[in-house]
Structures are given as C-alpha cells and as structure tokens.
Amino acid sequence: MKKDDCIFCRIAAGEIPSNTIYEDGEFRVILDLAPASKGHALILPKEHYADIYEIDEETAGKAMKLAKRMTTHMTKALACDGFNILQNNHEVAGQTVFHFHIHLIPRYQNAKNNDILMWSHETFTEEEMAQIRDSLKVK
Ligand code: 5GP
Ligand code: ZN
C-alpha cells in the first residue's frame, strides 16, 4: 500500500519529480538530493515498507538483485573505484526517511570528500563474545 504522507511513496509513484535512472513495475532508482558522492542513488520499492522489518523477503531479495545490477552498470558509467551499499533502519541507525531504501554510493580514489563509512570499535571479553554468539545462534 502507498502511504499518502510518505515522500518516497510519492516520488516512487512519479507524483513528485525526481532524477530517475531506472524504473520498473516494482522499483524506482533516483539520485539522492544530498549526495555523498557523484552518482549517489537510492533504490525505492514502489510499495510502502517502513524498513527492513516490514519488507517481505521476496521484495528485499529483488531490491538486492537490483542493487547488484545497478552497481555493475553505474561503476562502468561513472568509472568509479568502489561502492558502498547501505541500508539504514530506525533513527538510531541513521534512518531519516521511513520508507525502505537502499543507498548506492559510488566511491572515487581521488575524491575531495571521501568520508569512508567508519565506526569506532567496542571490545568484549571472550566470555561476553561466547554469550553474544549463543544468544544469536539461529536454531
Ligand atoms: P536515510 O538517512 O533515511 O538512510 O536516507 C535518506 C536519504 O534520502 C538521504 O540521503 C537524503 O539526502 C535523501 N532524501 C531525502 N529527501 C529526499 C527527496 O525528496 N528526494 C531525494 N532524491 N532524496 C531525498
Ligand atoms: Zn512510502
């Protein structure tokens, strides 16, 4: 279902103009309005899913296949040197638009602005790591 108050639903439906680089029945791929690099794009499903928790596995799989195809195509077209594929869920993880999307971020060796996506590291004891592993085991 499309959500009337969702900006990405309206962009995906073509109600709000966007710089579209790919479209099919289920997805639209647009240039990000505030790009991290030249060619930074977003894969938007046309259906509304808030995040990874809401999207069904089949659509998530198709979105990832499209990410693979777009990355291959964009790397050739942009002659970029690498790529980040990023997907944020919930505010604490940096999500600002609550309609599932995948970031496609081309990276260039000699870019002026090449903020590598990094995080600081936490440390856990071996015992804590074992507890974490046990709590996360898929049974
Ligand atoms: P998030 O932080 O939710 O993972 O990413 C949202 C992204 O959407 C940001 O990179 C932001 O620049 C982009 N964005 C927000 N509003 C618009 C818009 O109206 N049009 C386009 N093309 N991108 C948008
Ligand atoms: Zn939406």
JSON list of C-alpha atoms and ligand atoms in Angstrom, two decimals:
[
{"chain": "A", "resi": 1, "resn": "MET", "atom": "CA", "xyz": [0.00, 0.00, 0.00]},
{"chain": "A", "resi": 2, "resn": "LYS", "atom": "CA", "xyz": [1.11, 3.50, -0.79]},
{"chain": "A", "resi": 3, "resn": "LYS", "atom": "CA", "xyz": [1.19, 5.91, 2.15]},
{"chain": "A", "resi": 4, "resn": "ASP", "atom": "CA", "xyz": [-0.18, 9.37, 1.30]},
{"chain": "A", "resi": 5, "resn": "ASP", "atom": "CA", "xyz": [2.09, 11.26, 3.69]},
{"chain": "A", "resi": 6, "resn": "CYS", "atom": "CA", "xyz": [5.27, 9.43, 2.62]},
{"chain": "A", "resi": 7, "resn": "ILE", "atom": "CA", "xyz": [7.60, 11.44, 0.36]},
{"chain": "A", "resi": 8, "resn": "PHE", "atom": "CA", "xyz": [9.28, 8.33, -1.09]},
{"chain": "A", "resi": 9, "resn": "CYS", "atom": "CA", "xyz": [5.88, 6.77, -1.93]},
{"chain": "A", "resi": 10, "resn": "ARG", "atom": "CA", "xyz": [5.06, 9.94, -3.85]},
{"chain": "A", "resi": 11, "resn": "ILE", "atom": "CA", "xyz": [8.46, 10.02, -5.59]},
{"chain": "A", "resi": 12, "resn": "ALA", "atom": "CA", "xyz": [8.30, 6.29, -6.42]},
{"chain": "A", "resi": 13, "resn": "ALA", "atom": "CA", "xyz": [4.81, 6.78, -7.91]},
{"chain": "A", "resi": 14, "resn": "GLY", "atom": "CA", "xyz": [6.07, 9.66, -10.06]},
{"chain": "A", "resi": 15, "resn": "GLU", "atom": "CA", "xyz": [3.80, 12.20, -8.30]},
{"chain": "A", "resi": 16, "resn": "ILE", "atom": "CA", "xyz": [6.87, 14.22, -7.26]},
{"chain": "A", "resi": 17, "resn": "PRO", "atom": "CA", "xyz": [9.55, 14.63, -9.95]},
{"chain": "A", "resi": 18, "resn": "SER", "atom": "CA", "xyz": [12.93, 13.03, -9.35]},
{"chain": "A", "resi": 19, "resn": "ASN", "atom": "CA", "xyz": [16.13, 12.31, -11.23]},
{"chain": "A", "resi": 20, "resn": "THR", "atom": "CA", "xyz": [15.20, 8.75, -12.13]},
{"chain": "A", "resi": 21, "resn": "ILE", "atom": "CA", "xyz": [17.89, 6.48, -13.55]},
{"chain": "A", "resi": 22, "resn": "TYR", "atom": "CA", "xyz": [15.90, 3.23, -13.55]},
{"chain": "A", "resi": 23, "resn": "GLU", "atom": "CA", "xyz": [12.27, 2.23, -13.24]},
{"chain": "A", "resi": 24, "resn": "ASP", "atom": "CA", "xyz": [10.27, -0.97, -13.49]},
{"chain": "A", "resi": 25, "resn": "GLY", "atom": "CA", "xyz": [6.92, -2.13, -12.13]},
{"chain": "A", "resi": 26, "resn": "GLU", "atom": "CA", "xyz": [8.22, -2.56, -8.58]},
{"chain": "A", "resi": 27, "resn": "PHE", "atom": "CA", "xyz": [11.13, -0.15, -8.13]},
{"chain": "A", "resi": 28, "resn": "ARG", "atom": "CA", "xyz": [12.38, 3.31, -8.97]},
{"chain": "A", "resi": 29, "resn": "VAL", "atom": "CA", "xyz": [16.04, 4.28, -8.63]},
{"chain": "A", "resi": 30, "resn": "ILE", "atom": "CA", "xyz": [16.65, 8.01, -8.12]},
{"chain": "A", "resi": 31, "resn": "LEU", "atom": "CA", "xyz": [19.59, 10.31, -7.47]},
{"chain": "A", "resi": 32, "resn": "ASP", "atom": "CA", "xyz": [19.86, 11.33, -3.82]},
{"chain": "A", "resi": 33, "resn": "LEU", "atom": "CA", "xyz": [19.03, 15.02, -3.22]},
{"chain": "A", "resi": 34, "resn": "ALA", "atom": "CA", "xyz": [22.05, 15.45, -0.92]},
{"chain": "A", "resi": 35, "resn": "PRO", "atom": "CA", "xyz": [24.58, 13.09, -2.49]},
{"chain": "A", "resi": 36, "resn": "ALA", "atom": "CA", "xyz": [27.58, 11.75, -0.59]},
{"chain": "A", "resi": 37, "resn": "SER", "atom": "CA", "xyz": [29.34, 11.45, -3.96]},
{"chain": "A", "resi": 38, "resn": "LYS", "atom": "CA", "xyz": [28.72, 11.86, -7.71]},
{"chain": "A", "resi": 39, "resn": "GLY", "atom": "CA", "xyz": [26.03, 9.37, -8.67]},
{"chain": "A", "resi": 40, "resn": "HIS", "atom": "CA", "xyz": [24.74, 8.59, -5.14]},
{"chain": "A", "resi": 41, "resn": "ALA", "atom": "CA", "xyz": [21.43, 6.88, -5.81]},
{"chain": "A", "resi": 42, "resn": "LEU", "atom": "CA", "xyz": [18.56, 5.32, -3.87]},
{"chain": "A", "resi": 43, "resn": "ILE", "atom": "CA", "xyz": [16.58, 2.19, -4.71]},
{"chain": "A", "resi": 44, "resn": "LEU", "atom": "CA", "xyz": [12.94, 2.72, -3.72]},
{"chain": "A", "resi": 45, "resn": "PRO", "atom": "CA", "xyz": [10.30, -0.01, -3.82]},
{"chain": "A", "resi": 46, "resn": "LYS", "atom": "CA", "xyz": [7.02, 1.40, -5.15]},
{"chain": "A", "resi": 47, "resn": "GLU", "atom": "CA", "xyz": [5.11, -0.25, -2.29]},
{"chain": "A", "resi": 48, "resn": "HIS", "atom": "CA", "xyz": [5.47, 1.31, 1.13]},
{"chain": "A", "resi": 49, "resn": "TYR", "atom": "CA", "xyz": [7.57, -0.62, 3.64]},
{"chain": "A", "resi": 50, "resn": "ALA", "atom": "CA", "xyz": [8.96, 1.43, 6.51]},
{"chain": "A", "resi": 51, "resn": "ASP", "atom": "CA", "xyz": [12.16, -0.57, 6.89]},
{"chain": "A", "resi": 52, "resn": "ILE", "atom": "CA", "xyz": [13.85, -4.00, 6.75]},
{"chain": "A", "resi": 53, "resn": "TYR", "atom": "CA", "xyz": [11.46, -5.29, 9.41]},
{"chain": "A", "resi": 54, "resn": "GLU", "atom": "CA", "xyz": [8.38, -4.55, 7.30]},
{"chain": "A", "resi": 55, "resn": "ILE", "atom": "CA", "xyz": [9.58, -5.51, 3.84]},
{"chain": "A", "resi": 56, "resn": "ASP", "atom": "CA", "xyz": [8.89, -9.10, 2.77]},
{"chain": "A", "resi": 57, "resn": "GLU", "atom": "CA", "xyz": [11.81, -11.39, 1.93]},
{"chain": "A", "resi": 58, "resn": "GLU", "atom": "CA", "xyz": [10.92, -11.67, -1.74]},
{"chain": "A", "resi": 59, "resn": "THR", "atom": "CA", "xyz": [10.87, -7.90, -2.33]},
{"chain": "A", "resi": 60, "resn": "ALA", "atom": "CA", "xyz": [14.02, -7.46, -0.23]},
{"chain": "A", "resi": 61, "resn": "GLY", "atom": "CA", "xyz": [15.71, -10.09, -2.42]},
{"chain": "A", "resi": 62, "resn": "LYS", "atom": "CA", "xyz": [14.62, -8.32, -5.61]},
{"chain": "A", "resi": 63, "resn": "ALA", "atom": "CA", "xyz": [15.91, -5.00, -4.22]},
{"chain": "A", "resi": 64, "resn": "MET", "atom": "CA", "xyz": [19.30, -6.57, -3.53]},
{"chain": "A", "resi": 65, "resn": "LYS", "atom": "CA", "xyz": [19.42, -8.11, -7.02]},
{"chain": "A", "resi": 66, "resn": "LEU", "atom": "CA", "xyz": [18.68, -4.68, -8.43]},
{"chain": "A", "resi": 67, "resn": "ALA", "atom": "CA", "xyz": [21.47, -3.22, -6.26]},
{"chain": "A", "resi": 68, "resn": "LYS", "atom": "CA", "xyz": [23.87, -5.71, -7.85]},
{"chain": "A", "resi": 69, "resn": "ARG", "atom": "CA", "xyz": [22.73, -4.79, -11.37]},
{"chain": "A", "resi": 70, "resn": "MET", "atom": "CA", "xyz": [22.79, -1.04, -10.72]},
{"chain": "A", "resi": 71, "resn": "THR", "atom": "CA", "xyz": [26.24, -1.21, -9.12]},
{"chain": "A", "resi": 72, "resn": "THR", "atom": "CA", "xyz": [27.67, -3.02, -12.14]},
{"chain": "A", "resi": 73, "resn": "HIS", "atom": "CA", "xyz": [26.07, -0.55, -14.55]},
{"chain": "A", "resi": 74, "resn": "MET", "atom": "CA", "xyz": [26.97, 2.57, -12.52]},
{"chain": "A", "resi": 75, "resn": "THR", "atom": "CA", "xyz": [30.59, 1.51, -11.98]},
{"chain": "A", "resi": 76, "resn": "LYS", "atom": "CA", "xyz": [31.05, 1.35, -15.75]},
{"chain": "A", "resi": 77, "resn": "ALA", "atom": "CA", "xyz": [29.13, 4.57, -16.43]},
{"chain": "A", "resi": 78, "resn": "LEU", "atom": "CA", "xyz": [30.85, 6.60, -13.69]},
{"chain": "A", "resi": 79, "resn": "ALA", "atom": "CA", "xyz": [34.27, 4.94, -13.80]},
{"chain": "A", "resi": 80, "resn": "CYS", "atom": "CA", "xyz": [34.21, 4.92, -10.01]},
{"chain": "A", "resi": 81, "resn": "ASP", "atom": "CA", "xyz": [36.70, 2.91, -7.96]},
{"chain": "A", "resi": 82, "resn": "GLY", "atom": "CA", "xyz": [34.43, 1.31, -5.39]},
{"chain": "A", "resi": 83, "resn": "PHE", "atom": "CA", "xyz": [30.93, 1.29, -3.94]},
{"chain": "A", "resi": 84, "resn": "ASN", "atom": "CA", "xyz": [29.09, 1.36, -0.64]},
{"chain": "A", "resi": 85, "resn": "ILE", "atom": "CA", "xyz": [25.69, -0.31, -0.45]},
{"chain": "A", "resi": 86, "resn": "LEU", "atom": "CA", "xyz": [23.95, 0.92, 2.66]},
{"chain": "A", "resi": 87, "resn": "GLN", "atom": "CA", "xyz": [20.53, 0.49, 4.20]},
{"chain": "A", "resi": 88, "resn": "ASN", "atom": "CA", "xyz": [19.53, 2.25, 7.46]},
{"chain": "A", "resi": 89, "resn": "ASN", "atom": "CA", "xyz": [16.77, 1.15, 9.83]},
{"chain": "A", "resi": 90, "resn": "HIS", "atom": "CA", "xyz": [15.35, 3.32, 12.61]},
{"chain": "A", "resi": 91, "resn": "GLU", "atom": "CA", "xyz": [16.56, 6.72, 13.74]},
{"chain": "A", "resi": 92, "resn": "VAL", "atom": "CA", "xyz": [19.31, 5.31, 15.95]},
{"chain": "A", "resi": 93, "resn": "ALA", "atom": "CA", "xyz": [20.87, 3.77, 12.82]},
{"chain": "A", "resi": 94, "resn": "GLY", "atom": "CA", "xyz": [20.63, 6.99, 10.80]},
{"chain": "A", "resi": 95, "resn": "GLN", "atom": "CA", "xyz": [17.31, 6.45, 9.02]},
{"chain": "A", "resi": 96, "resn": "THR", "atom": "CA", "xyz": [15.67, 9.78, 8.22]},
{"chain": "A", "resi": 97, "resn": "VAL", "atom": "CA", "xyz": [13.08, 8.75, 5.62]},
{"chain": "A", "resi": 98, "resn": "PHE", "atom": "CA", "xyz": [10.87, 5.95, 6.87]},
{"chain": "A", "resi": 99, "resn": "HIS", "atom": "CA", "xyz": [10.27, 4.21, 3.56]},
{"chain": "A", "resi": 100, "resn": "PHE", "atom": "CA", "xyz": [12.69, 1.32, 2.91]},
{"chain": "A", "resi": 101, "resn": "HIS", "atom": "CA", "xyz": [15.52, 2.32, 0.58]},
{"chain": "A", "resi": 102, "resn": "ILE", "atom": "CA", "xyz": [18.98, 1.12, -0.38]},
{"chain": "A", "resi": 103, "resn": "HIS", "atom": "CA", "xyz": [21.77, 3.67, -0.83]},
{"chain": "A", "resi": 104, "resn": "LEU", "atom": "CA", "xyz": [24.11, 3.12, -3.78]},
{"chain": "A", "resi": 105, "resn": "ILE", "atom": "CA", "xyz": [27.19, 5.26, -3.09]},
{"chain": "A", "resi": 106, "resn": "PRO", "atom": "CA", "xyz": [29.95, 5.31, -5.71]},
{"chain": "A", "resi": 107, "resn": "ARG", "atom": "CA", "xyz": [33.44, 5.93, -4.33]},
{"chain": "A", "resi": 108, "resn": "TYR", "atom": "CA", "xyz": [36.34, 7.62, -6.12]},
{"chain": "A", "resi": 109, "resn": "GLN", "atom": "CA", "xyz": [40.01, 7.22, -5.35]},
{"chain": "A", "resi": 110, "resn": "ASN", "atom": "CA", "xyz": [40.82, 10.91, -5.70]},
{"chain": "A", "resi": 111, "resn": "ALA", "atom": "CA", "xyz": [37.60, 12.45, -4.34]},
{"chain": "A", "resi": 112, "resn": "LYS", "atom": "CA", "xyz": [37.98, 15.64, -2.26]},
{"chain": "A", "resi": 113, "resn": "ASN", "atom": "CA", "xyz": [35.26, 14.47, 0.03]},
{"chain": "A", "resi": 114, "resn": "ASN", "atom": "CA", "xyz": [35.70, 10.78, 0.65]},
{"chain": "A", "resi": 115, "resn": "ASP", "atom": "CA", "xyz": [34.17, 10.13, 4.04]},
{"chain": "A", "resi": 116, "resn": "ILE", "atom": "CA", "xyz": [34.67, 6.42, 4.44]},
{"chain": "A", "resi": 117, "resn": "LEU", "atom": "CA", "xyz": [31.82, 4.94, 6.40]},
{"chain": "A", "resi": 118, "resn": "MET", "atom": "CA", "xyz": [33.53, 4.03, 9.67]},
{"chain": "A", "resi": 119, "resn": "TRP", "atom": "CA", "xyz": [32.64, 3.26, 13.24]},
{"chain": "A", "resi": 120, "resn": "SER", "atom": "CA", "xyz": [34.66, 3.08, 16.43]},
{"chain": "A", "resi": 121, "resn": "HIS", "atom": "CA", "xyz": [35.20, -0.36, 17.88]},
{"chain": "A", "resi": 122, "resn": "GLU", "atom": "CA", "xyz": [33.80, -1.83, 21.06]},
{"chain": "A", "resi": 123, "resn": "THR", "atom": "CA", "xyz": [35.61, -4.59, 22.91]},
{"chain": "A", "resi": 124, "resn": "PHE", "atom": "CA", "xyz": [34.09, -7.65, 24.56]},
{"chain": "A", "resi": 125, "resn": "THR", "atom": "CA", "xyz": [35.74, -10.34, 26.65]},
{"chain": "A", "resi": 126, "resn": "GLU", "atom": "CA", "xyz": [35.92, -13.87, 25.25]},
{"chain": "A", "resi": 127, "resn": "GLU", "atom": "CA", "xyz": [33.19, -14.85, 27.67]},
{"chain": "A", "resi": 128, "resn": "GLU", "atom": "CA", "xyz": [30.96, -11.99, 26.53]},
{"chain": "A", "resi": 129, "resn": "MET", "atom": "CA", "xyz": [31.60, -12.93, 22.90]},
{"chain": "A", "resi": 130, "resn": "ALA", "atom": "CA", "xyz": [30.56, -16.50, 23.66]},
{"chain": "A", "resi": 131, "resn": "GLN", "atom": "CA", "xyz": [27.37, -15.25, 25.31]},
{"chain": "A", "resi": 132, "resn": "ILE", "atom": "CA", "xyz": [26.63, -12.98, 22.36]},
{"chain": "A", "resi": 133, "resn": "ARG", "atom": "CA", "xyz": [27.25, -15.85, 19.93]},
{"chain": "A", "resi": 134, "resn": "ASP", "atom": "CA", "xyz": [24.95, -18.18, 21.89]},
{"chain": "A", "resi": 135, "resn": "SER", "atom": "CA", "xyz": [22.20, -15.57, 22.10]},
{"chain": "A", "resi": 136, "resn": "LEU", "atom": "CA", "xyz": [22.40, -15.01, 18.34]},
{"chain": "A", "resi": 137, "resn": "LYS", "atom": "CA", "xyz": [22.61, -18.62, 17.11]},
{"chain": "A", "resi": 138, "resn": "VAL", "atom": "CA", "xyz": [19.87, -19.35, 14.62]},
{"chain": "A", "resi": 139, "resn": "LYS", "atom": "CA", "xyz": [18.29, -22.61, 15.67]},
{"chain": "B", "resi": 1, "resn": "5GP", "atom": "P1", "xyz": [18.36, 7.68, 5.26]},
{"chain": "B", "resi": 1, "resn": "5GP", "atom": "O1", "xyz": [19.07, 8.66, 6.16]},
{"chain": "B", "resi": 1, "resn": "5GP", "atom": "O2", "xyz": [16.90, 7.54, 5.64]},
{"chain": "B", "resi": 1, "resn": "5GP", "atom": "O3", "xyz": [19.04, 6.35, 5.13]},
{"chain": "B", "resi": 1, "resn": "5GP", "atom": "O4", "xyz": [18.43, 8.31, 3.81]},
{"chain": "B", "resi": 1, "resn": "5GP", "atom": "C1", "xyz": [17.54, 9.23, 3.32]},
{"chain": "B", "resi": 1, "resn": "5GP", "atom": "C2", "xyz": [18.19, 9.83, 2.08]},
{"chain": "B", "resi": 1, "resn": "5GP", "atom": "O5", "xyz": [17.17, 10.42, 1.29]},
{"chain": "B", "resi": 1, "resn": "5GP", "atom": "C3", "xyz": [19.21, 10.93, 2.38]},
{"chain": "B", "resi": 1, "resn": "5GP", "atom": "O6", "xyz": [20.45, 10.59, 1.78]},
{"chain": "B", "resi": 1, "resn": "5GP", "atom": "C4", "xyz": [18.58, 12.19, 1.78]},
{"chain": "B", "resi": 1, "resn": "5GP", "atom": "O7", "xyz": [19.55, 13.03, 1.20]},
{"chain": "B", "resi": 1, "resn": "5GP", "atom": "C5", "xyz": [17.63, 11.62, 0.75]},
{"chain": "B", "resi": 1, "resn": "5GP", "atom": "N1", "xyz": [16.43, 12.40, 0.51]},
{"chain": "B", "resi": 1, "resn": "5GP", "atom": "C6", "xyz": [15.60, 12.94, 1.45]},
{"chain": "B", "resi": 1, "resn": "5GP", "atom": "N2", "xyz": [14.56, 13.56, 0.86]},
{"chain": "B", "resi": 1, "resn": "5GP", "atom": "C7", "xyz": [14.74, 13.41, -0.47]},
{"chain": "B", "resi": 1, "resn": "5GP", "atom": "C8", "xyz": [13.98, 13.83, -1.62]},
{"chain": "B", "resi": 1, "resn": "5GP", "atom": "O8", "xyz": [12.94, 14.49, -1.52]},
{"chain": "B", "resi": 1, "resn": "5GP", "atom": "N3", "xyz": [14.47, 13.48, -2.84]},
{"chain": "B", "resi": 1, "resn": "5GP", "atom": "C9", "xyz": [15.63, 12.76, -2.99]},
{"chain": "B", "resi": 1, "resn": "5GP", "atom": "N4", "xyz": [16.01, 12.48, -4.24]},
{"chain": "B", "resi": 1, "resn": "5GP", "atom": "N5", "xyz": [16.35, 12.35, -1.95]},
{"chain": "B", "resi": 1, "resn": "5GP", "atom": "C10", "xyz": [15.92, 12.67, -0.70]},
{"chain": "B", "resi": 2, "resn": "ZN", "atom": "ZN", "xyz": [6.37, 5.22, 1.49]}
]
